[in-house]
Amino acid sequence: MHCPFCRNPDSRVIDSRAADDGAAIRRRRSCPECGRRFTTQEAVLQMVAKRSGVTEPFSREKIIAGVRRACQGRPVDEDALAQLGHQVEEAIRATGGAEIGSHEIGLAILGPLRELDEVAYLRFASVYRGFESLEDFEKEIESLRGAAPPGA
Ligand SMILES: [Zn+2]
C-alpha cells in the first residue's frame, strides 16, 4: 500500500491488531521513504447478490438512492435518509455475512422506512414485494393500521 503522505509505493507494517470485535484488522504502517506513520484497516467486503446474479459491494449510497426515489414528494429530508442508510448498514454489518441477498437488504430497509414515512414505505414495499393488485396494497395498509410488523 502506498504512503498517503509522499505516495511512496511501499510501506512497512509495524503493528497489527484486531478491531471491531475481530471483524477487522488494523495495521499501523511506517513509510520507509518519509518516515511518517499511518493506519490501514482490513475487513471482509460484504457483497450483495443481485437478482440478476451479479454481486457488488454493499453500498450505503445505493440504499439511500433507492429510498430517496420512494420518498419523492414526501416530507423526508436528507438527514433522515442518511440516518436510514446508517441503520441499514448497521443491520447488514451485524449479519456478518460475506454475501447478502437483495431480499435481506430489502427487509433491512422496510423496517426503518416504515417508521419514517408510511407512503414511501408502501411505494418501496410495492416494488420490493412485487405488489400486483389493489388487494396487495390493501393488505399492507391493513397491516400498517394494525401496527403489525412488516410481513405479518
Ligand atoms: Zn511516505
Coordinates of C-alpha atoms and ligand atoms in Angstrom, one line a residue:
M1 CA 0.0 0.0 0.0
H2 CA 1.4 3.4 -1.0
C3 CA 2.2 6.1 1.6
P4 CA -0.7 8.6 1.8
F5 CA 1.8 11.4 2.5
C6 CA 4.5 11.0 -0.1
R7 CA 2.9 8.3 -2.4
N8 CA 5.9 6.1 -1.9
P9 CA 4.7 2.7 -3.3
D10 CA 6.0 0.8 -0.3
S11 CA 5.2 0.8 3.4
R12 CA 6.1 -1.4 6.4
V13 CA 3.7 -2.9 8.9
I14 CA 4.8 -2.2 12.4
D15 CA 1.8 -3.4 14.4
S16 CA -1.4 -5.4 13.7
R17 CA -4.4 -5.7 15.9
A18 CA -8.0 -6.9 15.8
A19 CA -10.7 -4.3 15.6
D20 CA -14.5 -4.3 15.6
D21 CA -14.6 -7.5 17.7
G22 CA -12.4 -9.4 15.3
A23 CA -14.4 -8.3 12.2
A24 CA -11.4 -6.2 11.1
I25 CA -7.7 -5.9 11.4
R26 CA -6.0 -2.6 11.8
R27 CA -2.4 -2.2 10.8
R28 CA 0.0 0.6 11.8
R29 CA 2.3 1.2 9.0
S30 CA 5.5 3.2 8.5
C31 CA 6.8 4.7 5.3
P32 CA 10.5 3.9 4.7
E33 CA 10.8 7.0 2.4
C34 CA 9.3 9.8 4.6
G35 CA 9.2 8.0 7.9
R36 CA 5.6 9.0 8.6
R37 CA 3.1 6.6 10.0
F38 CA -0.5 5.8 9.1
T39 CA -3.1 3.2 9.9
T40 CA -5.0 0.9 7.5
Q41 CA -7.9 -1.4 8.1
E42 CA -8.8 -4.7 6.5
A43 CA -12.3 -6.1 6.7
V44 CA -14.5 -8.5 4.8
L45 CA -16.2 -6.7 2.0
Q46 CA -19.9 -7.5 2.2
M47 CA -21.1 -8.4 -1.2
V48 CA -24.7 -8.0 -2.3
A49 CA -26.1 -10.7 -4.6
K50 CA -28.5 -9.1 -7.0
R51 CA -31.4 -10.9 -8.6
S52 CA -29.5 -10.7 -12.0
G53 CA -26.9 -13.0 -10.4
V54 CA -24.3 -10.1 -10.3
T55 CA -22.6 -9.4 -7.0
E56 CA -21.4 -6.0 -5.9
P57 CA -20.1 -4.5 -2.7
F58 CA -22.7 -3.2 -0.3
S59 CA -23.2 0.5 -0.7
R60 CA -24.9 2.7 1.7
E61 CA -25.2 5.3 -1.1
K62 CA -27.2 2.9 -3.3
I63 CA -29.5 2.1 -0.4
I64 CA -30.1 5.8 0.1
A65 CA -30.6 6.5 -3.6
G66 CA -33.3 3.7 -3.7
V67 CA -35.1 5.0 -0.7
R68 CA -34.9 8.6 -1.9
R69 CA -36.8 7.6 -5.0
A70 CA -39.6 6.1 -2.9
C71 CA -39.6 9.3 -0.8
Q72 CA -40.1 11.7 -3.8
G73 CA -42.6 14.4 -2.8
R74 CA -42.7 13.2 0.8
P75 CA -41.6 15.3 3.8
V76 CA -38.4 13.3 4.3
D77 CA -35.2 15.3 4.4
E78 CA -31.6 14.3 3.6
D79 CA -30.7 13.8 7.3
A80 CA -33.5 11.3 7.7
L81 CA -32.3 9.5 4.6
A82 CA -28.7 9.5 5.8
Q83 CA -29.8 8.1 9.2
L84 CA -31.8 5.4 7.5
G85 CA -28.8 4.5 5.4
H86 CA -26.8 4.2 8.5
Q87 CA -29.4 2.0 10.2
V88 CA -29.5 -0.4 7.2
E89 CA -25.7 -0.5 7.1
E90 CA -25.5 -1.4 10.8
A91 CA -28.1 -4.1 10.3
I92 CA -26.3 -5.6 7.3
R93 CA -22.9 -5.4 9.1
A94 CA -24.5 -7.2 12.1
T95 CA -25.4 -10.2 9.9
G96 CA -21.6 -10.6 9.4
G97 CA -22.3 -12.4 6.1
A98 CA -19.8 -12.2 3.3
E99 CA -22.7 -12.3 0.8
I100 CA -26.1 -10.8 1.4
G101 CA -29.2 -11.4 -0.7
S102 CA -31.1 -8.5 -2.0
H103 CA -34.0 -9.9 0.0
E104 CA -32.2 -9.3 3.2
I105 CA -31.3 -5.7 2.1
G106 CA -35.0 -5.1 1.3
L107 CA -36.1 -6.3 4.8
A108 CA -33.4 -4.2 6.5
I109 CA -34.8 -1.1 4.6
L110 CA -38.5 -1.8 5.2
G111 CA -38.4 -1.6 9.0
P112 CA -36.9 1.8 9.4
L113 CA -38.6 3.2 6.2
R114 CA -42.0 2.3 7.8
E115 CA -41.1 4.4 10.8
L116 CA -40.0 7.2 8.6
D117 CA -42.9 7.6 6.1
E118 CA -45.8 5.3 5.5
V119 CA -46.4 6.4 1.9
A120 CA -42.8 5.9 1.0
Y121 CA -42.9 2.6 2.7
L122 CA -45.9 1.5 0.6
R123 CA -44.2 2.6 -2.6
F124 CA -41.0 0.8 -1.7
A125 CA -42.8 -2.3 -0.5
S126 CA -44.9 -2.4 -3.7
V127 CA -41.8 -2.7 -5.8
Y128 CA -39.8 -4.8 -3.5
R129 CA -42.5 -7.3 -2.7
G130 CA -43.9 -7.1 -6.3
F131 CA -47.5 -6.0 -5.4
E132 CA -49.7 -6.9 -8.3
S133 CA -53.1 -5.9 -7.2
L134 CA -55.1 -3.4 -5.1
E135 CA -55.6 -6.3 -2.7
D136 CA -51.9 -6.4 -2.1
F137 CA -51.9 -2.7 -1.2
E138 CA -55.0 -3.2 1.0
K139 CA -53.4 -6.0 2.9
E140 CA -50.3 -3.9 3.5
I141 CA -52.3 -0.8 4.6
E142 CA -54.3 -3.0 6.9
S143 CA -51.1 -4.2 8.5
L144 CA -49.9 -0.6 8.8
R145 CA -53.2 0.3 10.5
G146 CA -52.9 -2.6 12.9
A147 CA -49.2 -1.7 13.5
A148 CA -48.3 -5.3 12.9
P149 CA -44.7 -5.9 11.9
P150 CA -44.0 -5.9 8.2
G151 CA -44.9 -9.2 6.6
A152 CA -47.4 -10.2 9.2
Ligands
ZN1 ZN 5.9 8.5 2.8

